[in-house]
Amino acid sequence: MGYYDFFTGKDYVRIGFKDYFIEIFNHPGKWMTRQGLKEIQRRIVDITFRSCGKHPTKGLYVDTGLMDDKIIGICSNDSQDCAFNAMVSIGKYNNRKVVHTGPAYCTDENKGLVVLLFFLTYQYILFKNKLRTFYLTTITHVPKVFGLMAQYFSNVYPNENAKITPKKEHIDIRDLLINSYVKEIEPEYAAIIKNDFILRRFRLQKDGSIVPFPHTADDVPKHRNRIYNDRCLSMIDYTQGDALIQVSEVGVKTYFKNYGKNITRVLVRG
């Protein structure tokens, strides 16, 4: 169901996978009605609220005008929405598309739905991009996410190896992200960069709270491989709300990383 639309990059896709349906909306702010955009907003607010008991009061959650450059995926089961993610087209570098992994929430933890949703969204973007390699960025404080990026994608910096140094493309794309998406979601944040990829005090709010979760180094979700956890934990300070930027590539070669075991794992678990 809908796989022709998926492989040909239609702006709206609905496909079935096991017991779930995945919907993908490509840059909906450019073609959907205001009512349609409001309905997407209502759905992602509901998923986020059911996931963590609250939702942000800025960005996509309150402004549908920010949906022009978003690729939004929503996963549902028995007509009940259970997960979403929002990717962001932030520009081009070396004539390659640059996409940022925006927010993602899930009401059914430990079922692999967020990983599955991200995987299908990435594949959709790759097909829509005619299999041309694109750059992918993320901002995270979660060792599990840090490890998944390093594990699944290519040319990733930073990764588990503390001895490697960033390439010029990593640094330039980092700066592109800071000057686009970071300014969109945290317009008052003054990026504190010390020639690295750490956003210091990025999650620290004016009232002293830390969002989206007040994770500590002890309870933040971990990757199954300790090497990723140790590397991530060594770079950021949870007490002051740090986060870090990762830059990677997604292309046909990504399928063959780790001899294809990564993709098989996603499809079996999802």
CSV table of C-alpha atoms in Angstrom, one decimal:
chain,number,residue,atom,x,y,z
A,1,MET,CA,0.0,0.0,0.0
A,2,GLY,CA,1.5,3.3,-1.1
A,3,TYR,CA,5.0,1.9,-1.8
A,4,TYR,CA,4.9,3.3,-5.4
A,5,ASP,CA,4.4,6.8,-3.8
A,6,PHE,CA,7.2,6.0,-1.4
A,7,PHE,CA,9.7,5.0,-4.0
A,8,THR,CA,8.8,7.8,-6.4
A,9,GLY,CA,8.9,10.5,-3.7
A,10,LYS,CA,5.3,11.8,-3.7
A,11,ASP,CA,4.6,14.6,-1.3
A,12,TYR,CA,2.2,12.5,0.7
A,13,VAL,CA,2.9,8.8,1.4
A,14,ARG,CA,1.0,6.2,3.4
A,15,ILE,CA,2.5,2.7,3.7
A,16,GLY,CA,1.8,-0.3,5.9
A,17,PHE,CA,4.5,-2.1,7.8
A,18,LYS,CA,3.6,-5.1,10.0
A,19,ASP,CA,0.8,-3.8,12.3
A,20,TYR,CA,1.5,-0.1,11.6
A,21,PHE,CA,0.9,2.6,9.1
A,22,ILE,CA,3.5,5.2,8.3
A,23,GLU,CA,2.5,8.6,6.8
A,24,ILE,CA,5.1,10.9,5.4
A,25,PHE,CA,4.3,14.6,4.6
A,26,ASN,CA,7.0,16.3,2.5
A,27,HIS,CA,7.2,20.1,3.1
A,28,PRO,CA,3.4,20.2,3.9
A,29,GLY,CA,3.5,23.9,4.4
A,30,LYS,CA,4.0,24.4,0.7
A,31,TRP,CA,0.9,22.4,-0.4
A,32,MET,CA,-1.5,21.6,2.4
A,33,THR,CA,-4.4,23.7,3.4
A,34,ARG,CA,-4.3,25.6,6.7
A,35,GLN,CA,-6.8,23.1,8.2
A,36,GLY,CA,-4.6,20.2,7.1
A,37,LEU,CA,-1.5,21.7,8.7
A,38,LYS,CA,-3.5,22.3,11.9
A,39,GLU,CA,-4.5,18.6,11.9
A,40,ILE,CA,-0.8,17.5,11.6
A,41,GLN,CA,0.0,19.9,14.4
A,42,ARG,CA,-2.7,18.5,16.6
A,43,ARG,CA,-1.5,15.0,16.0
A,44,ILE,CA,2.2,15.7,16.9
A,45,VAL,CA,1.1,17.7,20.0
A,46,ASP,CA,-1.0,14.7,21.1
A,47,ILE,CA,1.8,12.2,20.6
A,48,THR,CA,4.3,14.4,22.5
A,49,PHE,CA,1.9,15.0,25.4
A,50,ARG,CA,1.1,11.3,25.7
A,51,SER,CA,4.8,10.5,25.5
A,52,CYS,CA,6.1,12.8,28.3
A,53,GLY,CA,3.1,14.6,29.9
A,54,LYS,CA,3.8,17.9,28.2
A,55,HIS,CA,4.9,19.5,24.9
A,56,PRO,CA,7.0,22.4,23.8
A,57,THR,CA,5.4,25.8,23.5
A,58,LYS,CA,7.3,26.9,20.4
A,59,GLY,CA,8.3,25.7,17.0
A,60,LEU,CA,6.0,23.3,15.1
A,61,TYR,CA,3.9,22.8,18.2
A,62,VAL,CA,2.5,26.3,17.9
A,63,ASP,CA,3.4,27.7,14.4
A,64,THR,CA,2.3,25.8,11.3
A,65,GLY,CA,4.2,28.4,9.2
A,66,LEU,CA,7.4,26.4,10.1
A,67,MET,CA,6.2,23.4,8.1
A,68,ASP,CA,7.5,24.6,4.7
A,69,ASP,CA,10.9,23.0,5.1
A,70,LYS,CA,9.9,19.9,7.2
A,71,ILE,CA,9.5,16.3,6.3
A,72,ILE,CA,7.1,14.9,8.9
A,73,GLY,CA,6.5,11.2,9.6
A,74,ILE,CA,3.7,9.8,11.7
A,75,CYS,CA,3.3,6.2,12.8
A,76,SER,CA,-0.1,4.9,13.8
A,77,ASN,CA,-1.6,1.6,15.0
A,78,ASP,CA,-5.4,0.8,14.9
A,79,SER,CA,-6.0,4.5,14.0
A,80,GLN,CA,-4.1,5.6,17.1
A,81,ASP,CA,-1.0,7.7,16.5
A,82,CYS,CA,2.0,6.4,18.4
A,83,ALA,CA,5.1,8.1,17.1
A,84,PHE,CA,6.3,11.0,15.0
A,85,ASN,CA,9.5,12.6,13.7
A,86,ALA,CA,10.2,15.9,11.9
A,87,MET,CA,13.1,16.2,9.6
A,88,VAL,CA,14.3,19.6,8.4
A,89,SER,CA,15.7,20.6,5.0
A,90,ILE,CA,18.4,23.2,6.1
A,91,GLY,CA,20.2,23.9,2.8
A,92,LYS,CA,22.9,22.5,0.6
A,93,TYR,CA,26.6,21.9,0.9
A,94,ASN,CA,28.9,20.9,-2.0
A,95,ASN,CA,25.7,20.7,-4.1
A,96,ARG,CA,24.3,18.0,-1.7
A,97,LYS,CA,21.1,18.3,0.3
A,98,VAL,CA,21.5,18.8,4.1
A,99,VAL,CA,18.8,17.4,6.3
A,100,HIS,CA,18.5,17.7,10.1
A,101,THR,CA,16.9,15.2,12.4
A,102,GLY,CA,14.4,17.3,14.3
A,103,PRO,CA,12.1,16.2,17.2
A,104,ALA,CA,10.9,12.6,17.7
A,105,TYR,CA,8.5,11.2,20.3
A,106,CYS,CA,6.9,7.8,20.8
A,107,THR,CA,4.1,6.7,23.2
A,108,ASP,CA,5.1,3.0,23.0
A,109,GLU,CA,8.7,2.8,24.2
A,110,ASN,CA,11.0,-0.1,23.6
A,111,LYS,CA,9.2,-1.2,20.4
A,112,GLY,CA,11.7,0.3,18.0
A,113,LEU,CA,9.1,2.5,16.4
A,114,VAL,CA,11.2,5.7,16.4
A,115,VAL,CA,14.2,3.9,14.8
A,116,LEU,CA,11.8,2.4,12.2
A,117,LEU,CA,10.2,5.7,11.5
A,118,PHE,CA,13.5,7.5,11.1
A,119,PHE,CA,14.8,4.7,8.9
A,120,LEU,CA,11.8,4.9,6.5
A,121,THR,CA,11.9,8.7,6.5
A,122,TYR,CA,15.6,8.6,5.5
A,123,GLN,CA,14.9,6.1,2.8
A,124,TYR,CA,12.1,8.2,1.5
A,125,ILE,CA,14.4,11.2,1.3
A,126,LEU,CA,17.1,9.1,-0.4
A,127,PHE,CA,14.6,7.9,-3.1
A,128,LYS,CA,13.2,11.4,-3.5
A,129,ASN,CA,16.8,12.6,-3.9
A,130,LYS,CA,17.2,10.1,-6.8
A,131,LEU,CA,19.7,8.0,-4.6
A,132,ARG,CA,22.1,10.9,-4.4
A,133,THR,CA,24.0,11.0,-1.1
A,134,PHE,CA,22.9,13.7,1.3
A,135,TYR,CA,24.3,15.0,4.6
A,136,LEU,CA,22.4,14.3,7.8
A,137,THR,CA,22.8,16.2,11.1
A,138,THR,CA,21.4,15.7,14.6
A,139,ILE,CA,21.5,17.4,18.0
A,140,THR,CA,21.4,15.1,20.9
A,141,HIS,CA,22.4,14.5,24.5
A,142,VAL,CA,21.4,10.8,24.4
A,143,PRO,CA,24.1,8.1,24.1
A,144,LYS,CA,21.7,5.8,22.5
A,145,VAL,CA,21.0,8.3,19.7
A,146,PHE,CA,24.7,9.2,19.4
A,147,GLY,CA,25.5,5.5,19.0
A,148,LEU,CA,22.8,4.9,16.4
A,149,MET,CA,24.1,7.7,14.3
A,150,ALA,CA,27.6,6.4,14.5
A,151,GLN,CA,26.5,2.9,13.9
A,152,TYR,CA,24.1,3.3,11.0
A,153,PHE,CA,25.5,6.2,8.9
A,154,SER,CA,28.7,7.1,7.0
A,155,ASN,CA,31.4,9.7,7.5
A,156,VAL,CA,30.1,10.5,11.0
A,157,TYR,CA,31.7,13.1,13.3
A,158,PRO,CA,31.9,12.9,16.2
A,159,ASN,CA,31.8,9.2,16.6
A,160,GLU,CA,33.1,6.6,19.1
A,161,ASN,CA,36.7,7.3,18.1
A,162,ALA,CA,38.1,10.2,20.2
A,163,LYS,CA,41.3,10.4,18.2
A,164,ILE,CA,39.8,11.5,14.8
A,165,THR,CA,39.4,15.1,13.9
A,166,PRO,CA,36.6,16.7,11.9
A,167,LYS,CA,36.9,17.4,8.2
A,168,LYS,CA,36.1,20.8,6.7
A,169,GLU,CA,32.7,19.6,5.6
A,170,HIS,CA,31.8,18.6,9.1
A,171,ILE,CA,32.7,22.0,10.5
A,172,ASP,CA,30.9,23.9,7.7
A,173,ILE,CA,27.8,21.8,8.0
A,174,ARG,CA,27.9,22.3,11.8
A,175,ASP,CA,27.9,26.0,11.3
A,176,LEU,CA,25.1,25.8,8.7
A,177,LEU,CA,23.0,24.0,11.3
A,178,ILE,CA,23.7,26.5,14.0
A,179,ASN,CA,22.8,29.4,11.7
A,180,SER,CA,19.5,27.8,10.5
A,181,TYR,CA,17.6,25.3,12.7
A,182,VAL,CA,19.3,26.2,16.0
A,183,LYS,CA,18.2,29.8,15.5
A,184,GLU,CA,14.7,28.7,14.6
A,185,ILE,CA,14.1,26.7,17.8
A,186,GLU,CA,16.3,28.7,20.2
A,187,PRO,CA,16.4,32.3,18.8
A,188,GLU,CA,17.9,33.6,22.0
A,189,TYR,CA,20.6,31.0,22.3
A,190,ALA,CA,24.1,32.3,21.7
A,191,ALA,CA,26.0,29.3,20.4
A,192,ILE,CA,28.9,28.6,22.7
A,193,ILE,CA,31.3,26.7,20.4
A,194,LYS,CA,34.9,26.2,21.4
A,195,ASN,CA,36.2,24.7,18.1
A,196,ASP,CA,34.2,21.5,18.8
A,197,PHE,CA,30.7,20.2,18.3
A,198,ILE,CA,29.2,20.8,21.7
A,199,LEU,CA,26.3,23.2,22.3
A,200,ARG,CA,27.0,24.2,25.8
A,201,ARG,CA,23.9,24.9,28.0
A,202,PHE,CA,21.7,24.4,24.9
A,203,ARG,CA,18.9,22.7,26.9
A,204,LEU,CA,19.1,25.0,29.9
A,205,GLN,CA,16.1,27.3,30.1
A,206,LYS,CA,15.8,30.8,31.7
A,207,ASP,CA,13.9,29.4,34.7
A,208,GLY,CA,16.8,27.0,35.4
A,209,SER,CA,15.0,23.9,34.1
A,210,ILE,CA,16.5,21.6,31.5
A,211,VAL,CA,14.5,20.3,28.5
A,212,PRO,CA,13.3,18.1,27.0
A,213,PHE,CA,14.1,15.8,29.9
A,214,PRO,CA,16.2,16.5,33.0
A,215,HIS,CA,18.3,13.5,32.2
A,216,THR,CA,21.4,12.7,34.3
A,217,ALA,CA,24.4,10.8,33.1
A,218,ASP,CA,23.0,7.8,35.1
A,219,ASP,CA,19.5,7.7,33.7
A,220,VAL,CA,19.8,8.9,30.1
A,221,PRO,CA,19.0,6.1,27.6
A,222,LYS,CA,22.1,4.1,26.7
A,223,HIS,CA,23.2,2.3,23.6
A,224,ARG,CA,23.8,-1.5,23.9
A,225,ASN,CA,27.5,-1.0,23.1
A,226,ARG,CA,29.3,0.7,25.9
A,227,ILE,CA,31.9,2.3,23.6
A,228,TYR,CA,29.2,4.8,22.3
A,229,ASN,CA,28.0,5.6,25.8
A,230,ASP,CA,31.5,6.3,27.2
A,231,ARG,CA,32.3,8.6,24.3
A,232,CYS,CA,29.1,10.6,24.5
A,233,LEU,CA,29.2,10.9,28.2
A,234,SER,CA,32.8,12.1,28.1
A,235,MET,CA,31.9,15.1,25.9
A,236,ILE,CA,28.9,16.8,27.5
A,237,ASP,CA,27.9,18.1,30.9
A,238,TYR,CA,24.4,17.0,31.9
A,239,THR,CA,24.1,19.3,34.9
A,240,GLN,CA,24.4,22.4,32.7
A,241,GLY,CA,22.2,21.1,29.8
A,242,ASP,CA,24.8,20.5,27.1
A,243,ALA,CA,24.0,18.8,23.8
A,244,LEU,CA,26.2,17.8,20.9
A,245,ILE,CA,26.0,18.1,17.1
A,246,GLN,CA,26.7,15.1,14.8
A,247,VAL,CA,27.2,15.3,11.1
A,248,SER,CA,27.0,12.3,8.8
A,249,GLU,CA,26.2,11.1,5.2
A,250,VAL,CA,23.4,9.0,3.9
A,251,GLY,CA,23.6,7.2,0.6
A,252,VAL,CA,23.5,3.9,-1.2
A,253,LYS,CA,26.8,3.0,0.6
A,254,THR,CA,24.9,3.3,3.9
A,255,TYR,CA,23.1,0.0,3.1
A,256,PHE,CA,26.4,-1.8,3.1
A,257,LYS,CA,27.8,-0.5,6.3
A,258,ASN,CA,28.4,-3.4,8.7
A,259,TYR,CA,27.6,-5.7,5.8
A,260,GLY,CA,23.9,-4.7,5.8
A,261,LYS,CA,23.3,-6.0,9.4
A,262,ASN,CA,22.2,-2.6,10.6
A,263,ILE,CA,19.3,-2.4,8.1
A,264,THR,CA,18.2,-6.0,8.8
A,265,ARG,CA,18.2,-5.2,12.5
A,266,VAL,CA,15.8,-2.3,12.0
A,267,LEU,CA,13.4,-4.2,9.8
A,268,VAL,CA,13.3,-7.2,12.1
A,269,ARG,CA,12.9,-5.1,15.3
A,270,GLY,CA,10.5,-2.4,13.9
